Short mmCIF file of C-alpha atoms and ligand atoms in Angstrom, two decimals:
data_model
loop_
_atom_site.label_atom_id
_atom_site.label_comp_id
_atom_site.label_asym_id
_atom_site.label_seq_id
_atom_site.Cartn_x
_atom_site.Cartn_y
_atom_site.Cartn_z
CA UNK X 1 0.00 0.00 0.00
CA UNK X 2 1.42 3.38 -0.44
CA UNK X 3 1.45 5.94 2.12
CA UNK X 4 0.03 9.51 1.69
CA UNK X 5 0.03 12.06 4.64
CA UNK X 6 -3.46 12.75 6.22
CA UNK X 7 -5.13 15.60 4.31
CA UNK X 8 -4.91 17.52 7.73
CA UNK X 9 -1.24 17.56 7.05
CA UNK X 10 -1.01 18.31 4.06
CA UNK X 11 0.03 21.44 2.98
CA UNK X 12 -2.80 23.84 2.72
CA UNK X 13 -4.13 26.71 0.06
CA UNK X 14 -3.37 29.79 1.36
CA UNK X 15 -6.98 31.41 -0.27
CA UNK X 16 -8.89 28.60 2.70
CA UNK X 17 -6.87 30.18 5.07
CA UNK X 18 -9.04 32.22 8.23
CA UNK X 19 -7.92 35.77 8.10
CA UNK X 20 -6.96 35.47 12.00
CA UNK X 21 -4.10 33.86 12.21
CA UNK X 22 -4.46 31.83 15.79
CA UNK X 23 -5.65 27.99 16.26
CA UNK X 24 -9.52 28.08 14.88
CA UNK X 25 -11.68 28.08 17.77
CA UNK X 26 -12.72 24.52 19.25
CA UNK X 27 -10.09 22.93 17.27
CA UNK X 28 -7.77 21.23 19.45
CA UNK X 29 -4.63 21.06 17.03
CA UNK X 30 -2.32 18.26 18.56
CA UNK X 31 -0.29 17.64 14.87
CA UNK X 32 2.77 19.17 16.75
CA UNK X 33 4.13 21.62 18.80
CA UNK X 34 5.36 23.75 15.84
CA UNK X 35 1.87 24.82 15.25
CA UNK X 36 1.68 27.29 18.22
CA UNK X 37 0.85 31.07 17.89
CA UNK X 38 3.16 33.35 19.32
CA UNK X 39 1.52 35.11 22.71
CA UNK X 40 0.71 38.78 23.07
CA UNK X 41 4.01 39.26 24.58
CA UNK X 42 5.67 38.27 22.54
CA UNK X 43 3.92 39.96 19.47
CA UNK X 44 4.43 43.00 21.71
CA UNK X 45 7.99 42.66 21.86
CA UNK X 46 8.43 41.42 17.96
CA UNK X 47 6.96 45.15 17.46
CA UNK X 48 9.33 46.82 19.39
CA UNK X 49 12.28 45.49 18.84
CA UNK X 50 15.66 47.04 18.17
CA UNK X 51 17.16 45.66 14.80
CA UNK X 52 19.92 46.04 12.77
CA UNK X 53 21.94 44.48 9.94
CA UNK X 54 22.68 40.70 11.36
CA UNK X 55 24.90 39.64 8.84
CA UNK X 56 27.22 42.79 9.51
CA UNK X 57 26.22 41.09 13.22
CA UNK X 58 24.46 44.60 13.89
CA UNK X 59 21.24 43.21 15.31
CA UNK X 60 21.01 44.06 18.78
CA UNK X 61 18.10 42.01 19.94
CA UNK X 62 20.02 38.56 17.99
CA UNK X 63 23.13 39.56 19.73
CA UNK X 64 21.14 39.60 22.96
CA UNK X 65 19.64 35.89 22.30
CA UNK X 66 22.79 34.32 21.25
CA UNK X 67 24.56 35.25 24.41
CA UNK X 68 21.63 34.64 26.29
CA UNK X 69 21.36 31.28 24.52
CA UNK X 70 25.50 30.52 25.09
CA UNK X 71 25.26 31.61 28.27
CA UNK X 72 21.80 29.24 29.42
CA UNK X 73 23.71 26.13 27.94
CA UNK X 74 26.94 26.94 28.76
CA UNK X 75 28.73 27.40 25.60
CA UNK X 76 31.23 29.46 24.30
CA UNK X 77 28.67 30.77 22.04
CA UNK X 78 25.62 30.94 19.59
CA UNK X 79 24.03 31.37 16.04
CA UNK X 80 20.40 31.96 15.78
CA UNK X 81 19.30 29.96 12.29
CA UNK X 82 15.78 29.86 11.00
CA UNK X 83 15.27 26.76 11.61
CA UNK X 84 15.81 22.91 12.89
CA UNK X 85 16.67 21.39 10.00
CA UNK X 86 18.95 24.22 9.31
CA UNK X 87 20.61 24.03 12.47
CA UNK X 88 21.33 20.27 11.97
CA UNK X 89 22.70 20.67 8.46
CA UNK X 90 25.55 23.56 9.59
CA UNK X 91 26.78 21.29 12.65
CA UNK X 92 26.80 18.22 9.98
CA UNK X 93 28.67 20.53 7.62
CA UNK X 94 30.84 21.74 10.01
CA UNK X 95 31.84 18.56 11.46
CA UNK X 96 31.96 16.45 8.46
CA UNK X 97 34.22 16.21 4.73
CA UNK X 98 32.18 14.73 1.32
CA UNK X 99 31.74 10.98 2.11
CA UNK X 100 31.67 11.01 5.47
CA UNK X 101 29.63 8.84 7.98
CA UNK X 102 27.55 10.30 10.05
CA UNK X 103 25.78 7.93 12.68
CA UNK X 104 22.59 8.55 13.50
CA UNK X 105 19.49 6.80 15.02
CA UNK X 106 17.11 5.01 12.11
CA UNK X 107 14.00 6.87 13.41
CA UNK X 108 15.71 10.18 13.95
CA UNK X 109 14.71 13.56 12.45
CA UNK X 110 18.38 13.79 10.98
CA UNK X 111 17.79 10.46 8.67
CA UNK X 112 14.05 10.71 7.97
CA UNK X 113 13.08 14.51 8.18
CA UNK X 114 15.61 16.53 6.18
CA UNK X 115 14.95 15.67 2.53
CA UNK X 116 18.30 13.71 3.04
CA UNK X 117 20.17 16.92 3.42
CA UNK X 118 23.30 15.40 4.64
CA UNK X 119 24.07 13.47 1.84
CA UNK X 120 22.45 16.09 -0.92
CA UNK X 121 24.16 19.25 0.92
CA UNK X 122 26.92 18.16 2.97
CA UNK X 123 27.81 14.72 0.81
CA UNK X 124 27.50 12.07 3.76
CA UNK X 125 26.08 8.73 4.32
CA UNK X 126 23.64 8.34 7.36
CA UNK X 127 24.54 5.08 9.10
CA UNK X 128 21.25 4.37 10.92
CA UNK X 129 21.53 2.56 14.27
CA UNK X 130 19.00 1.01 16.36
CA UNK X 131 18.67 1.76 20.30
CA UNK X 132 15.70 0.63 22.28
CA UNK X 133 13.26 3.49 22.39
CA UNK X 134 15.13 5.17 19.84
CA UNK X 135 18.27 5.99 22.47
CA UNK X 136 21.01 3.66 21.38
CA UNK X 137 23.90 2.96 24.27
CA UNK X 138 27.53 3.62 23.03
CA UNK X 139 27.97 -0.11 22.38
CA UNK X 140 25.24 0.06 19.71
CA UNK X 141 26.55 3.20 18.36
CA UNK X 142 30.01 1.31 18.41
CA UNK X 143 28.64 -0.87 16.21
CA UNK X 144 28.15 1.30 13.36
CA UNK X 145 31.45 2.96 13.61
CA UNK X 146 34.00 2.64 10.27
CA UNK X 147 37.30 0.91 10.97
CA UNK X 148 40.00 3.07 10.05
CA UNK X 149 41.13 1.40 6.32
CA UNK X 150 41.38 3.75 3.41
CA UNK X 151 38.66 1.50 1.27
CA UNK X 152 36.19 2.24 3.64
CA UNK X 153 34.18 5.79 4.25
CA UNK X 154 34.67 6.88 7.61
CA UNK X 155 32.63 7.68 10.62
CA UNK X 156 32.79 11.47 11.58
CA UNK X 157 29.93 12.49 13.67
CA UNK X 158 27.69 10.90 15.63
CA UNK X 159 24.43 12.52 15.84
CA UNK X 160 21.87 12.02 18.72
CA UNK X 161 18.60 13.51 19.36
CA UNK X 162 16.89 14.49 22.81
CA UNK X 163 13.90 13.95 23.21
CA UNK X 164 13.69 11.65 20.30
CA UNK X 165 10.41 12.68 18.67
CA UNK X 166 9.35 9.68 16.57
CA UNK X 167 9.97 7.62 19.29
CA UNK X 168 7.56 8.88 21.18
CA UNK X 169 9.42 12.22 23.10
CA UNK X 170 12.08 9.46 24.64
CA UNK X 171 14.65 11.04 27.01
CA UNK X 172 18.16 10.22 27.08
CA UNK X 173 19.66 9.70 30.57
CA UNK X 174 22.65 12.37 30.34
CA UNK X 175 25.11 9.31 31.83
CA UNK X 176 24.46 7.91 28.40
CA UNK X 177 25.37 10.96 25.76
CA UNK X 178 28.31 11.30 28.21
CA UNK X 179 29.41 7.86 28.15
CA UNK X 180 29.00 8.47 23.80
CA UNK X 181 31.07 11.68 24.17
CA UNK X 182 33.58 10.18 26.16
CA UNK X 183 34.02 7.38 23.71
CA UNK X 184 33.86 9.18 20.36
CA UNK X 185 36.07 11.89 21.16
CA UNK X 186 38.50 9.27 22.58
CA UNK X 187 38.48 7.91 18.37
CA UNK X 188 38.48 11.72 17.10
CA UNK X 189 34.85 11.67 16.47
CA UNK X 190 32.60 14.48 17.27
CA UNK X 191 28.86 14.54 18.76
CA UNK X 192 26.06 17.00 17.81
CA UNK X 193 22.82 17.02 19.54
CA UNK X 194 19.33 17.45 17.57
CA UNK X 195 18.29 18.94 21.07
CA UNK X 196 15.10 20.41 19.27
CA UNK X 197 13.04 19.55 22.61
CA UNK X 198 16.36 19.45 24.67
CA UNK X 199 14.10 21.90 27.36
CA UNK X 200 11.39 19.28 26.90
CA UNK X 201 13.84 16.32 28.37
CA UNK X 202 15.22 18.43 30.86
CA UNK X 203 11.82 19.11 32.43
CA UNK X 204 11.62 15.15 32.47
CA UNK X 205 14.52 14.49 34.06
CA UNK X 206 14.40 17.65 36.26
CA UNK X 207 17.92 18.71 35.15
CA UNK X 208 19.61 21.81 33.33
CA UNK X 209 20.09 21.73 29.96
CA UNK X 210 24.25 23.32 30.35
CA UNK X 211 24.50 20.00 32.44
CA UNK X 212 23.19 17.74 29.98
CA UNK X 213 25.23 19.09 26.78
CA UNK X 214 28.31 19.79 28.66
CA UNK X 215 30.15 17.15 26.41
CA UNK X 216 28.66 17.44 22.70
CA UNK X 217 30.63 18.92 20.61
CA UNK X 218 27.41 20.74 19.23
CA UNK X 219 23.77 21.12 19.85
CA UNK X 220 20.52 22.13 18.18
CA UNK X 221 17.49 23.44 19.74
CA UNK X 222 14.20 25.04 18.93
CA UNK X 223 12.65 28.18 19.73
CA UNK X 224 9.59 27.53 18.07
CA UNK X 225 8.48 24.32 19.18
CA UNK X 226 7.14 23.81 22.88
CA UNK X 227 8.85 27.09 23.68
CA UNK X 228 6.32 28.64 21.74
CA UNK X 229 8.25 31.47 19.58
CA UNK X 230 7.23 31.59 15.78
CA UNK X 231 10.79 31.19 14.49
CA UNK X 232 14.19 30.19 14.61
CA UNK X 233 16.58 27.75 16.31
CA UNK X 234 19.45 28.00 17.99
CA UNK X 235 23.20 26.13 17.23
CA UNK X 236 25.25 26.47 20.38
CA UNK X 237 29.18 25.21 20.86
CA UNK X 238 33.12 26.54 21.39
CA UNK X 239 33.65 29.43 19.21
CA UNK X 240 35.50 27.82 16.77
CA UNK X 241 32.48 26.01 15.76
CA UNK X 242 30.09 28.95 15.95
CA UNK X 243 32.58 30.95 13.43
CA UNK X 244 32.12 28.38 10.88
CA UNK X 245 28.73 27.71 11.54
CA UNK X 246 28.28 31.63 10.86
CA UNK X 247 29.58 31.35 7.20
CA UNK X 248 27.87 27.79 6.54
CA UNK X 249 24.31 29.76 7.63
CA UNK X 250 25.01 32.83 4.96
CA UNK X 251 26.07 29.89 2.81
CA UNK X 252 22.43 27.85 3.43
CA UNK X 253 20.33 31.16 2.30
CA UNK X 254 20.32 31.79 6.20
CA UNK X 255 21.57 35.17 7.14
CA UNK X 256 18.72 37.27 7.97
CA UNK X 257 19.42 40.96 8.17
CA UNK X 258 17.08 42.46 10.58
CA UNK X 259 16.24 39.69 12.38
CA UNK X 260 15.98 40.79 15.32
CA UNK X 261 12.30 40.86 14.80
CA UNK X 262 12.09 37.19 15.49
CA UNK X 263 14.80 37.05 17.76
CA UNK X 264 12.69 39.42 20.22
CA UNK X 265 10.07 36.79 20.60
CA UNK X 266 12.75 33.93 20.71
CA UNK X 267 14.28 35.82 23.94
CA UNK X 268 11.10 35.79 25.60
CA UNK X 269 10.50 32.03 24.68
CA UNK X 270 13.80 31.04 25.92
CA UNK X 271 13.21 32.65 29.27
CA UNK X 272 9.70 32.13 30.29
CA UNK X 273 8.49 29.00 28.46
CA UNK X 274 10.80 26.46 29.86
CA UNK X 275 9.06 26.82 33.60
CA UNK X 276 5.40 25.88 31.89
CA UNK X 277 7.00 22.58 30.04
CA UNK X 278 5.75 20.37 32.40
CA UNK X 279 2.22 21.10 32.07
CA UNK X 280 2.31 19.82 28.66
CA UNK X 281 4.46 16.79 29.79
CA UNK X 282 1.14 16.29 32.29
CA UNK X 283 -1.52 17.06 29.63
CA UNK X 284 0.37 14.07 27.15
CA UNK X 285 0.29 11.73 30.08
CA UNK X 286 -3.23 11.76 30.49
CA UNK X 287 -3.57 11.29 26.70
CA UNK X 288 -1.68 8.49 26.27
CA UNK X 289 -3.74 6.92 29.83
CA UNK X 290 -7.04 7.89 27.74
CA UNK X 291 -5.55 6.54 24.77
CA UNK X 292 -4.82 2.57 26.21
CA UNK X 293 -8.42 2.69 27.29
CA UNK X 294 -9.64 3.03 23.89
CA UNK X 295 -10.11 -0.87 22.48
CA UNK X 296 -8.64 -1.00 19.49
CA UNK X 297 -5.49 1.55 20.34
CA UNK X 298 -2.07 0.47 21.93
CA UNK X 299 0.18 2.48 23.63
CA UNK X 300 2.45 2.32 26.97
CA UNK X 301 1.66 5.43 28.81
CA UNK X 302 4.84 4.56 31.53
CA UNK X 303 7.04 5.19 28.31
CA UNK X 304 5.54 9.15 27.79
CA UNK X 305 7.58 11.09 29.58
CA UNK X 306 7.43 14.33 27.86
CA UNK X 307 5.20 16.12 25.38
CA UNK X 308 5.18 13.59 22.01
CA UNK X 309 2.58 10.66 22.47
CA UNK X 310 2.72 7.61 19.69
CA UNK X 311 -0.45 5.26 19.75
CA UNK X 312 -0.70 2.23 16.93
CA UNK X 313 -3.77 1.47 15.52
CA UNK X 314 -3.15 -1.41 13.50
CA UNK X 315 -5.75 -3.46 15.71
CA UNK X 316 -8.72 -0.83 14.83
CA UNK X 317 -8.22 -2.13 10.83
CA UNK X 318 -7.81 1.46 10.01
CA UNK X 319 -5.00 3.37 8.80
CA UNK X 320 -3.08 6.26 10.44
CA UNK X 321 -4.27 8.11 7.85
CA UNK X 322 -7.74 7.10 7.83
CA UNK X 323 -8.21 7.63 11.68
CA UNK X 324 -6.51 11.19 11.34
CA UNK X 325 -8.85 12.16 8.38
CA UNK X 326 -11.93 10.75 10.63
CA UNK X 327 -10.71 13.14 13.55
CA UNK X 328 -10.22 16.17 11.63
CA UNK X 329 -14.23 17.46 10.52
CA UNK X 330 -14.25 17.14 14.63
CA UNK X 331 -11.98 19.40 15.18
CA UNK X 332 -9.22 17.00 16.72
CA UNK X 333 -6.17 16.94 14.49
CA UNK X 334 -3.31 14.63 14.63
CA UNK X 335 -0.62 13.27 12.91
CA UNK X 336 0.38 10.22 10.74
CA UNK X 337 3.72 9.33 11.71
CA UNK X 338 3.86 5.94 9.76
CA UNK X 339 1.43 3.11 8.86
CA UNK X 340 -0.29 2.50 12.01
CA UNK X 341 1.04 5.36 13.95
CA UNK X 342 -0.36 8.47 15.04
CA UNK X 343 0.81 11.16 16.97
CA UNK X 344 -0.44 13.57 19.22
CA UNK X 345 1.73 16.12 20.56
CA UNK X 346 0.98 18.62 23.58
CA UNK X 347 1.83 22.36 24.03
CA UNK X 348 0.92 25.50 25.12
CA UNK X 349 -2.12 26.24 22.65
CA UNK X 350 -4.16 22.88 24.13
CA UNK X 351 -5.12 22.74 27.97
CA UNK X 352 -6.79 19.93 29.62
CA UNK X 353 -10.12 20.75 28.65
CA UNK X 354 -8.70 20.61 24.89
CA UNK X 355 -6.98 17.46 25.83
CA UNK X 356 -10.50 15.59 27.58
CA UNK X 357 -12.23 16.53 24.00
CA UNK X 358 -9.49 14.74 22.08
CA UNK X 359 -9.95 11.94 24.23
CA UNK X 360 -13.84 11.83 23.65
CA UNK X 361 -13.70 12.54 19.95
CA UNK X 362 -10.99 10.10 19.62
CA UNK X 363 -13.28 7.79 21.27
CA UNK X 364 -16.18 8.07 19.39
CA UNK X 365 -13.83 7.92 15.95
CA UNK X 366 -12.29 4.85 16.75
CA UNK X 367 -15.92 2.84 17.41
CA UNK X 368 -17.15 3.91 14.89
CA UNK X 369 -15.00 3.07 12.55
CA UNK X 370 -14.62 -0.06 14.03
CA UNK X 371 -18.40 -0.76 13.51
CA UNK X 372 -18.42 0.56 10.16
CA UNK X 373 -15.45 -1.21 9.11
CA UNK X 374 -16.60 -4.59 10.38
N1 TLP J 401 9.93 18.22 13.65
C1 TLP J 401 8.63 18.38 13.06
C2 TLP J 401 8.47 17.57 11.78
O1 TLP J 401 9.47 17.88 10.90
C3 TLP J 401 8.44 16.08 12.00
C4 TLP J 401 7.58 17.98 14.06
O2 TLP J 401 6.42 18.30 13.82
O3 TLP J 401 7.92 17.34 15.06
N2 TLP J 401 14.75 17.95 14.92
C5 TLP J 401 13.65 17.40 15.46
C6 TLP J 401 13.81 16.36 16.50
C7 TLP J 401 12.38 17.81 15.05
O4 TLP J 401 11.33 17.23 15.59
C8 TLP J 401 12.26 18.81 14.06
C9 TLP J 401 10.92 19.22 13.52
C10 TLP J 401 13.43 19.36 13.54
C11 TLP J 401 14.66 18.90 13.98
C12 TLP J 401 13.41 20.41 12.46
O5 TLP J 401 12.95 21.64 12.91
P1 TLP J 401 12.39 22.72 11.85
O6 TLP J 401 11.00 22.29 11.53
O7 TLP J 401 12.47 23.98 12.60
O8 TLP J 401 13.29 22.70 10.68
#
């Protein structure tokens, strides 16, 4: 069978578009946590910000955010990029040659998500490993690392990911990407993090995100994911790597001028939406709890531990697809993540009333397609 996204995720006209631009009302949009709306604060600030030329690194308000960012995780410094995928292409750029390795997990946005961009943009191979709930220990990672003979391409970077979103927001214990550091650097390898929700796993494991990156040799994360902003990333490391990562971003189409438009709400993000992270860790907990009491849906809710919740289906006869297109007219949207997967993803536009309609629409969905289907 061949797989085509729900129509809810597909990309849509612009002309059917509502002229406000905020989450329709009574739609409780759980396709991800990219989808939120900036707040008024942050609109407020986005107004009022001081800007200048970025590239001639004249933009006061970016200036402010990549210190504040270097400074939060402990880095030497920072580059605000427009985005993720961005992000993760500069590190592998700067941390790779042309037929490099780069070792990654199979599920992880790096190998699945970015239209390949490591091998079409940077010229490496992603070596996909497999680690139990998408966090592989060092021996598995091992495992997938070159030997050192000419004939062969060799390893360069491994790349992890915290929380690992298709696996269902996994955490990575911070023992483990230490004990990975520790190994690869001891074989002249280097580590970047896809830390797009790294504030999301350090809510979970109730630990600071400097702590938890102190050894990668580069990490990613999101502004405009859980934290809420409407744009941007951030790339944080020594300064070495944040020079080069400077000219691979004006490379990538990525220098922004006066950006400090975006960065303004990105500031606020960074400061105040950390300390609310947990409410969405709670409100995906009770989903996935709702969720195994729905016959016909699987899921462990032990295994949710932050904001990303993965159900299968395959035992309701329906597809993903077909279960997210039956949710939709009601106003619950969600997201086909493969097959028999959906996802459901928490954040700071849905609250637990939004969360109890899911649950009920969801319900309703799933019996009766079960009833028609039979
Ligand atoms: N993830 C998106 C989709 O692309 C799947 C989502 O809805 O979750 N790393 C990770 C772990 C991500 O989840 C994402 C986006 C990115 C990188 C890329 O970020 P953007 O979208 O800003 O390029």
């Amino acid at each position: 069978m061949s797989y085509t996204v729900a129509k809810g995720n597909q990309r849509v006209d612009p002309d059917q578009l509502p002229e406000v631009s905020k989450i329709p009302a009574g739609v409780v949009d759980l396709r991800s946590d990219t989808v939120t709306r900036p707040t008024a604060e942050m609109r407020r600030a986005m107004a009022e910000a001081e800007v200048g030329d970025d590239v001639y690194g004249e933009d006061p308000t970016v200036n402010r955010l990549e210190r504040r960012a270097a400074e939060i995780f402990g880095k030497d410094a920072a580059l605000f990029v427009p985005t993720g995928c961005m992000g993760n292409l500069i590190a592998i750029k700067v941390w790779t040659h042309h037929g490099n390795e780069v070792i990654c997990e199979e599920r992880s946005h790096v190998n699945l998500y970015e239209l390949a961009s490591m091998s079409a943009i940077a010229g490496c191979m992603p070596r996909a490993v497999r680690g139990e709930d998408g966090i592989p220990t060092w021996r598995q990672v091992e495992a997938g690392i070159r030997p050192k003979i000419y004939y062969d391409s060799q390893t360069a970077l491994i790349c992890l990911e915290n929380t690992v979103n298709m696996w269902g927001g996994t955490v990575y214990p911070t023992a483990q990407v230490e004990e990975i550091c520790d190994h690869a650097h001891a074989m002249d390898l280097k580590v970047h993090l896809d830390g797009a929700r790294i504030f999301n796993a350090a809510t979970a494991l109730g630990e600071n995100v400097a702590q938890m990156t102190r050894k990668v040799d580069s990490v990613m994360f999101c502004l405009s994911k859980g934290l809420g902003a409407p744009v941007g990333s951030m790339v944080a490391g020594r300064k070495a790597f944040i020079e080069r990562a400077r000219i691979y971003r004006k490379m990538f189409g990525g220098g922004m001028r006066q950006a400090g438009v975006i960065a303004a709400a990105g500031l606020i993000a960074l400061e105040k939406s950390p300390g609310r992270l947990h409410i969405d860790h709670e409100n995906a907990k009770r989903l996935a709890e709702g969720i195994a009491e729905i016959p016909g849906l699987t899921i462990d809710p032990k295994k949710v531990r932050s904001n990303i919740v993965i159900f299968d289906c395959t035992k309701t006869g329906k597809t993903a697809v077909e279960i997210c297109d039956a949710l939709h007219p009601h106003g619950v949207w969600a997201q086909d993540t493969a097959l028999y997967s959906v996802r459901v993803v928490t954040h700071c536009d849905v609250d637990r009333a939004g969360v109890e309609r899911a649950l009920v629409v969801l319900k309703d969905v799933v019996a009766k397609s079960q009833r028609k289907g039979a």
